[in-house]
Amino acid sequence: MWTEPPKSSTRLIAQIVYGLHAVTIVTGIFTAASIVGMFLFSWPSILAVILNYVFRGDARNTYLESHFSWQIRTFWYAALFVGLTWLLSTPLLLVGVGFFVAVLGFGITGIWVGYRIFKGWLRLQDDEPMPD
């Protein structure tokens, strides 16, 4: 499974990525933007995903590989959930419930994103891999 110890610089990148995502989550909570909106469309989060892709090769064969995968999947699944929410809620606007479906979908996705980022960051602090 994981055969090598990670470099401290690669661990630092994983920390930075979690930190950038956490900034977007906190910003989404305390501003008019939504958590998931900030997570998907803000510069800190986009930078975090770019860092994931650039440095994930350095994490190969270490427990950090699971963190890089976890972070990348969190971003893309959130994008998928937002897209599905948008597709479902848009036609429902015609019957007056689309707004509520959108708010519910975006809210649940935001909570899910926050859970995944903070769970991952806590496990990284303990030098534990993420489950598959």
mmCIF file with all atom_site columns, C-alpha atoms in Angstrom:
data_model
loop_
_atom_site.group_PDB
_atom_site.id
_atom_site.type_symbol
_atom_site.label_atom_id
_atom_site.label_alt_id
_atom_site.label_comp_id
_atom_site.label_asym_id
_atom_site.label_entity_id
_atom_site.label_seq_id
_atom_site.pdbx_PDB_ins_code
_atom_site.Cartn_x
_atom_site.Cartn_y
_atom_site.Cartn_z
_atom_site.occupancy
_atom_site.B_iso_or_equiv
_atom_site.pdbx_formal_charge
_atom_site.auth_seq_id
_atom_site.auth_comp_id
_atom_site.auth_asym_id
_atom_site.auth_atom_id
_atom_site.pdbx_PDB_model_num
ATOM 1   C CA . MET A 1 1   ? 0.000   0.000  0.000   1.00 0.00 ? 1   MET A CA 1
ATOM 2   C CA . TRP A 1 2   ? 2.093   2.940  1.243   1.00 0.00 ? 2   TRP A CA 1
ATOM 3   C CA . THR A 1 3   ? 5.708   2.008  0.990   1.00 0.00 ? 3   THR A CA 1
ATOM 4   C CA . GLU A 1 4   ? 7.525   5.292  1.502   1.00 0.00 ? 4   GLU A CA 1
ATOM 5   C CA . PRO A 1 5   ? 7.543   8.031  4.124   1.00 0.00 ? 5   PRO A CA 1
ATOM 6   C CA . PRO A 1 6   ? 6.318   11.356 2.722   1.00 0.00 ? 6   PRO A CA 1
ATOM 7   C CA . LYS A 1 7   ? 8.562   14.357 2.258   1.00 0.00 ? 7   LYS A CA 1
ATOM 8   C CA . SER A 1 8   ? 7.852   17.167 4.705   1.00 0.00 ? 8   SER A CA 1
ATOM 9   C CA . SER A 1 9   ? 7.386   19.539 1.753   1.00 0.00 ? 9   SER A CA 1
ATOM 10  C CA . THR A 1 10  ? 4.638   17.326 0.322   1.00 0.00 ? 10  THR A CA 1
ATOM 11  C CA . ARG A 1 11  ? 2.931   17.189 3.713   1.00 0.00 ? 11  ARG A CA 1
ATOM 12  C CA . LEU A 1 12  ? 3.140   20.988 3.830   1.00 0.00 ? 12  LEU A CA 1
ATOM 13  C CA . ILE A 1 13  ? 1.401   21.197 0.428   1.00 0.00 ? 13  ILE A CA 1
ATOM 14  C CA . ALA A 1 14  ? -1.409  18.980 1.743   1.00 0.00 ? 14  ALA A CA 1
ATOM 15  C CA . GLN A 1 15  ? -1.697  21.306 4.774   1.00 0.00 ? 15  GLN A CA 1
ATOM 16  C CA . ILE A 1 16  ? -1.809  24.364 2.522   1.00 0.00 ? 16  ILE A CA 1
ATOM 17  C CA . VAL A 1 17  ? -4.521  22.812 0.347   1.00 0.00 ? 17  VAL A CA 1
ATOM 18  C CA . TYR A 1 18  ? -6.691  22.042 3.379   1.00 0.00 ? 18  TYR A CA 1
ATOM 19  C CA . GLY A 1 19  ? -6.029  25.555 4.654   1.00 0.00 ? 19  GLY A CA 1
ATOM 20  C CA . LEU A 1 20  ? -7.020  27.194 1.359   1.00 0.00 ? 20  LEU A CA 1
ATOM 21  C CA . HIS A 1 21  ? -10.226 25.178 1.255   1.00 0.00 ? 21  HIS A CA 1
ATOM 22  C CA . ALA A 1 22  ? -10.945 26.032 4.897   1.00 0.00 ? 22  ALA A CA 1
ATOM 23  C CA . VAL A 1 23  ? -10.578 29.745 4.103   1.00 0.00 ? 23  VAL A CA 1
ATOM 24  C CA . THR A 1 24  ? -13.219 29.427 1.391   1.00 0.00 ? 24  THR A CA 1
ATOM 25  C CA . ILE A 1 25  ? -15.564 27.550 3.720   1.00 0.00 ? 25  ILE A CA 1
ATOM 26  C CA . VAL A 1 26  ? -15.245 30.140 6.485   1.00 0.00 ? 26  VAL A CA 1
ATOM 27  C CA . THR A 1 27  ? -15.684 32.942 3.937   1.00 0.00 ? 27  THR A CA 1
ATOM 28  C CA . GLY A 1 28  ? -18.812 31.223 2.646   1.00 0.00 ? 28  GLY A CA 1
ATOM 29  C CA . ILE A 1 29  ? -20.213 31.017 6.178   1.00 0.00 ? 29  ILE A CA 1
ATOM 30  C CA . PHE A 1 30  ? -19.575 34.646 7.128   1.00 0.00 ? 30  PHE A CA 1
ATOM 31  C CA . THR A 1 31  ? -20.390 36.414 3.867   1.00 0.00 ? 31  THR A CA 1
ATOM 32  C CA . ALA A 1 32  ? -23.302 36.575 1.462   1.00 0.00 ? 32  ALA A CA 1
ATOM 33  C CA . ALA A 1 33  ? -21.626 33.890 -0.658  1.00 0.00 ? 33  ALA A CA 1
ATOM 34  C CA . SER A 1 34  ? -22.508 30.249 -0.055  1.00 0.00 ? 34  SER A CA 1
ATOM 35  C CA . ILE A 1 35  ? -20.020 27.705 1.229   1.00 0.00 ? 35  ILE A CA 1
ATOM 36  C CA . VAL A 1 36  ? -20.227 25.631 -1.914  1.00 0.00 ? 36  VAL A CA 1
ATOM 37  C CA . GLY A 1 37  ? -20.087 28.717 -4.139  1.00 0.00 ? 37  GLY A CA 1
ATOM 38  C CA . MET A 1 38  ? -16.892 29.884 -2.489  1.00 0.00 ? 38  MET A CA 1
ATOM 39  C CA . PHE A 1 39  ? -15.494 26.349 -2.503  1.00 0.00 ? 39  PHE A CA 1
ATOM 40  C CA . LEU A 1 40  ? -15.974 25.895 -6.240  1.00 0.00 ? 40  LEU A CA 1
ATOM 41  C CA . PHE A 1 41  ? -15.455 29.361 -7.658  1.00 0.00 ? 41  PHE A CA 1
ATOM 42  C CA . SER A 1 42  ? -13.024 31.300 -5.454  1.00 0.00 ? 42  SER A CA 1
ATOM 43  C CA . TRP A 1 43  ? -9.318  31.747 -6.153  1.00 0.00 ? 43  TRP A CA 1
ATOM 44  C CA . PRO A 1 44  ? -8.086  30.029 -2.967  1.00 0.00 ? 44  PRO A CA 1
ATOM 45  C CA . SER A 1 45  ? -10.001 26.870 -3.793  1.00 0.00 ? 45  SER A CA 1
ATOM 46  C CA . ILE A 1 46  ? -9.018  26.879 -7.457  1.00 0.00 ? 46  ILE A CA 1
ATOM 47  C CA . LEU A 1 47  ? -5.385  27.354 -6.408  1.00 0.00 ? 47  LEU A CA 1
ATOM 48  C CA . ALA A 1 48  ? -5.789  24.440 -3.983  1.00 0.00 ? 48  ALA A CA 1
ATOM 49  C CA . VAL A 1 49  ? -6.986  22.118 -6.755  1.00 0.00 ? 49  VAL A CA 1
ATOM 50  C CA . ILE A 1 50  ? -4.126  23.201 -9.013  1.00 0.00 ? 50  ILE A CA 1
ATOM 51  C CA . LEU A 1 51  ? -1.669  22.441 -6.183  1.00 0.00 ? 51  LEU A CA 1
ATOM 52  C CA . ASN A 1 52  ? -3.317  19.025 -5.770  1.00 0.00 ? 52  ASN A CA 1
ATOM 53  C CA . TYR A 1 53  ? -2.719  18.119 -9.382  1.00 0.00 ? 53  TYR A CA 1
ATOM 54  C CA . VAL A 1 54  ? 0.804   19.554 -9.541  1.00 0.00 ? 54  VAL A CA 1
ATOM 55  C CA . PHE A 1 55  ? 2.070   17.820 -6.394  1.00 0.00 ? 55  PHE A CA 1
ATOM 56  C CA . ARG A 1 56  ? 0.091   14.586 -6.255  1.00 0.00 ? 56  ARG A CA 1
ATOM 57  C CA . GLY A 1 57  ? 2.941   12.749 -7.988  1.00 0.00 ? 57  GLY A CA 1
ATOM 58  C CA . ASP A 1 58  ? 5.158   13.628 -5.014  1.00 0.00 ? 58  ASP A CA 1
ATOM 59  C CA . ALA A 1 59  ? 2.638   11.926 -2.732  1.00 0.00 ? 59  ALA A CA 1
ATOM 60  C CA . ARG A 1 60  ? 2.651   8.604  -4.617  1.00 0.00 ? 60  ARG A CA 1
ATOM 61  C CA . ASN A 1 61  ? 3.280   5.525  -2.438  1.00 0.00 ? 61  ASN A CA 1
ATOM 62  C CA . THR A 1 62  ? 2.841   7.546  0.771   1.00 0.00 ? 62  THR A CA 1
ATOM 63  C CA . TYR A 1 63  ? -0.194  7.978  3.007   1.00 0.00 ? 63  TYR A CA 1
ATOM 64  C CA . LEU A 1 64  ? -0.455  11.515 1.603   1.00 0.00 ? 64  LEU A CA 1
ATOM 65  C CA . GLU A 1 65  ? -1.626  10.031 -1.702  1.00 0.00 ? 65  GLU A CA 1
ATOM 66  C CA . SER A 1 66  ? -4.958  9.290  -0.005  1.00 0.00 ? 66  SER A CA 1
ATOM 67  C CA . HIS A 1 67  ? -5.233  12.923 1.132   1.00 0.00 ? 67  HIS A CA 1
ATOM 68  C CA . PHE A 1 68  ? -4.539  14.301 -2.330  1.00 0.00 ? 68  PHE A CA 1
ATOM 69  C CA . SER A 1 69  ? -7.177  11.972 -3.795  1.00 0.00 ? 69  SER A CA 1
ATOM 70  C CA . TRP A 1 70  ? -9.626  12.929 -1.034  1.00 0.00 ? 70  TRP A CA 1
ATOM 71  C CA . GLN A 1 71  ? -9.128  16.641 -1.719  1.00 0.00 ? 71  GLN A CA 1
ATOM 72  C CA . ILE A 1 72  ? -9.484  16.278 -5.489  1.00 0.00 ? 72  ILE A CA 1
ATOM 73  C CA . ARG A 1 73  ? -12.597 14.075 -5.185  1.00 0.00 ? 73  ARG A CA 1
ATOM 74  C CA . THR A 1 74  ? -14.173 16.502 -2.740  1.00 0.00 ? 74  THR A CA 1
ATOM 75  C CA . PHE A 1 75  ? -13.835 19.342 -5.249  1.00 0.00 ? 75  PHE A CA 1
ATOM 76  C CA . TRP A 1 76  ? -15.136 17.422 -8.262  1.00 0.00 ? 76  TRP A CA 1
ATOM 77  C CA . TYR A 1 77  ? -17.999 15.707 -6.416  1.00 0.00 ? 77  TYR A CA 1
ATOM 78  C CA . ALA A 1 78  ? -19.076 19.093 -5.075  1.00 0.00 ? 78  ALA A CA 1
ATOM 79  C CA . ALA A 1 79  ? -19.081 20.414 -8.647  1.00 0.00 ? 79  ALA A CA 1
ATOM 80  C CA . LEU A 1 80  ? -21.159 17.417 -9.736  1.00 0.00 ? 80  LEU A CA 1
ATOM 81  C CA . PHE A 1 81  ? -23.656 17.890 -6.884  1.00 0.00 ? 81  PHE A CA 1
ATOM 82  C CA . VAL A 1 82  ? -24.017 21.588 -7.706  1.00 0.00 ? 82  VAL A CA 1
ATOM 83  C CA . GLY A 1 83  ? -24.591 20.772 -11.371 1.00 0.00 ? 83  GLY A CA 1
ATOM 84  C CA . LEU A 1 84  ? -27.229 18.193 -10.514 1.00 0.00 ? 84  LEU A CA 1
ATOM 85  C CA . THR A 1 85  ? -28.911 20.592 -8.094  1.00 0.00 ? 85  THR A CA 1
ATOM 86  C CA . TRP A 1 86  ? -28.962 23.255 -10.791 1.00 0.00 ? 86  TRP A CA 1
ATOM 87  C CA . LEU A 1 87  ? -30.458 20.830 -13.341 1.00 0.00 ? 87  LEU A CA 1
ATOM 88  C CA . LEU A 1 88  ? -33.128 19.707 -10.903 1.00 0.00 ? 88  LEU A CA 1
ATOM 89  C CA . SER A 1 89  ? -34.059 23.093 -9.478  1.00 0.00 ? 89  SER A CA 1
ATOM 90  C CA . THR A 1 90  ? -34.167 25.130 -12.701 1.00 0.00 ? 90  THR A CA 1
ATOM 91  C CA . PRO A 1 91  ? -37.281 23.484 -14.208 1.00 0.00 ? 91  PRO A CA 1
ATOM 92  C CA . LEU A 1 92  ? -38.897 23.445 -10.769 1.00 0.00 ? 92  LEU A CA 1
ATOM 93  C CA . LEU A 1 93  ? -38.762 27.266 -10.742 1.00 0.00 ? 93  LEU A CA 1
ATOM 94  C CA . LEU A 1 94  ? -41.807 27.124 -13.010 1.00 0.00 ? 94  LEU A CA 1
ATOM 95  C CA . VAL A 1 95  ? -43.877 25.560 -10.242 1.00 0.00 ? 95  VAL A CA 1
ATOM 96  C CA . GLY A 1 96  ? -42.463 27.700 -7.460  1.00 0.00 ? 96  GLY A CA 1
ATOM 97  C CA . VAL A 1 97  ? -40.318 25.182 -5.578  1.00 0.00 ? 97  VAL A CA 1
ATOM 98  C CA . GLY A 1 98  ? -37.094 25.453 -7.552  1.00 0.00 ? 98  GLY A CA 1
ATOM 99  C CA . PHE A 1 99  ? -35.613 28.074 -5.260  1.00 0.00 ? 99  PHE A CA 1
ATOM 100 C CA . PHE A 1 100 ? -36.155 25.891 -2.202  1.00 0.00 ? 100 PHE A CA 1
ATOM 101 C CA . VAL A 1 101 ? -34.700 22.828 -3.942  1.00 0.00 ? 101 VAL A CA 1
ATOM 102 C CA . ALA A 1 102 ? -31.625 24.866 -4.915  1.00 0.00 ? 102 ALA A CA 1
ATOM 103 C CA . VAL A 1 103 ? -31.117 26.240 -1.402  1.00 0.00 ? 103 VAL A CA 1
ATOM 104 C CA . LEU A 1 104 ? -31.503 22.773 0.089   1.00 0.00 ? 104 LEU A CA 1
ATOM 105 C CA . GLY A 1 105 ? -29.135 21.165 -2.432  1.00 0.00 ? 105 GLY A CA 1
ATOM 106 C CA . PHE A 1 106 ? -26.483 23.859 -2.105  1.00 0.00 ? 106 PHE A CA 1
ATOM 107 C CA . GLY A 1 107 ? -26.800 23.838 1.677   1.00 0.00 ? 107 GLY A CA 1
ATOM 108 C CA . ILE A 1 108 ? -26.386 20.070 1.966   1.00 0.00 ? 108 ILE A CA 1
ATOM 109 C CA . THR A 1 109 ? -23.427 20.160 -0.423  1.00 0.00 ? 109 THR A CA 1
ATOM 110 C CA . GLY A 1 110 ? -21.815 22.952 1.613   1.00 0.00 ? 110 GLY A CA 1
ATOM 111 C CA . ILE A 1 111 ? -22.152 20.968 4.834   1.00 0.00 ? 111 ILE A CA 1
ATOM 112 C CA . TRP A 1 112 ? -20.741 17.882 3.108   1.00 0.00 ? 112 TRP A CA 1
ATOM 113 C CA . VAL A 1 113 ? -17.760 19.882 1.783   1.00 0.00 ? 113 VAL A CA 1
ATOM 114 C CA . GLY A 1 114 ? -17.042 21.323 5.226   1.00 0.00 ? 114 GLY A CA 1
ATOM 115 C CA . TYR A 1 115 ? -17.192 17.874 6.793   1.00 0.00 ? 115 TYR A CA 1
ATOM 116 C CA . ARG A 1 116 ? -14.770 16.388 4.251   1.00 0.00 ? 116 ARG A CA 1
ATOM 117 C CA . ILE A 1 117 ? -12.238 19.201 4.452   1.00 0.00 ? 117 ILE A CA 1
ATOM 118 C CA . PHE A 1 118 ? -12.136 19.332 8.241   1.00 0.00 ? 118 PHE A CA 1
ATOM 119 C CA . LYS A 1 119 ? -12.163 15.529 8.622   1.00 0.00 ? 119 LYS A CA 1
ATOM 120 C CA . GLY A 1 120 ? -9.261  15.257 6.183   1.00 0.00 ? 120 GLY A CA 1
ATOM 121 C CA . TRP A 1 121 ? -7.310  18.015 7.863   1.00 0.00 ? 121 TRP A CA 1
ATOM 122 C CA . LEU A 1 122 ? -7.726  16.380 11.282  1.00 0.00 ? 122 LEU A CA 1
ATOM 123 C CA . ARG A 1 123 ? -6.533  13.022 9.947   1.00 0.00 ? 123 ARG A CA 1
ATOM 124 C CA . LEU A 1 124 ? -3.546  14.721 8.312   1.00 0.00 ? 124 LEU A CA 1
ATOM 125 C CA . GLN A 1 125 ? -2.649  16.271 11.674  1.00 0.00 ? 125 GLN A CA 1
ATOM 126 C CA . ASP A 1 126 ? -2.519  12.729 13.095  1.00 0.00 ? 126 ASP A CA 1
ATOM 127 C CA . ASP A 1 127 ? -0.498  11.443 10.094  1.00 0.00 ? 127 ASP A CA 1
ATOM 128 C CA . GLU A 1 128 ? -3.329  9.075  9.186   1.00 0.00 ? 128 GLU A CA 1
ATOM 129 C CA . PRO A 1 129 ? -4.410  8.188  5.652   1.00 0.00 ? 129 PRO A CA 1
ATOM 130 C CA . MET A 1 130 ? -7.907  8.845  4.379   1.00 0.00 ? 130 MET A CA 1
ATOM 131 C CA . PRO A 1 131 ? -10.202 5.886  3.769   1.00 0.00 ? 131 PRO A CA 1
ATOM 132 C CA . ASP A 1 132 ? -10.947 4.927  0.180   1.00 0.00 ? 132 ASP A CA 1
#
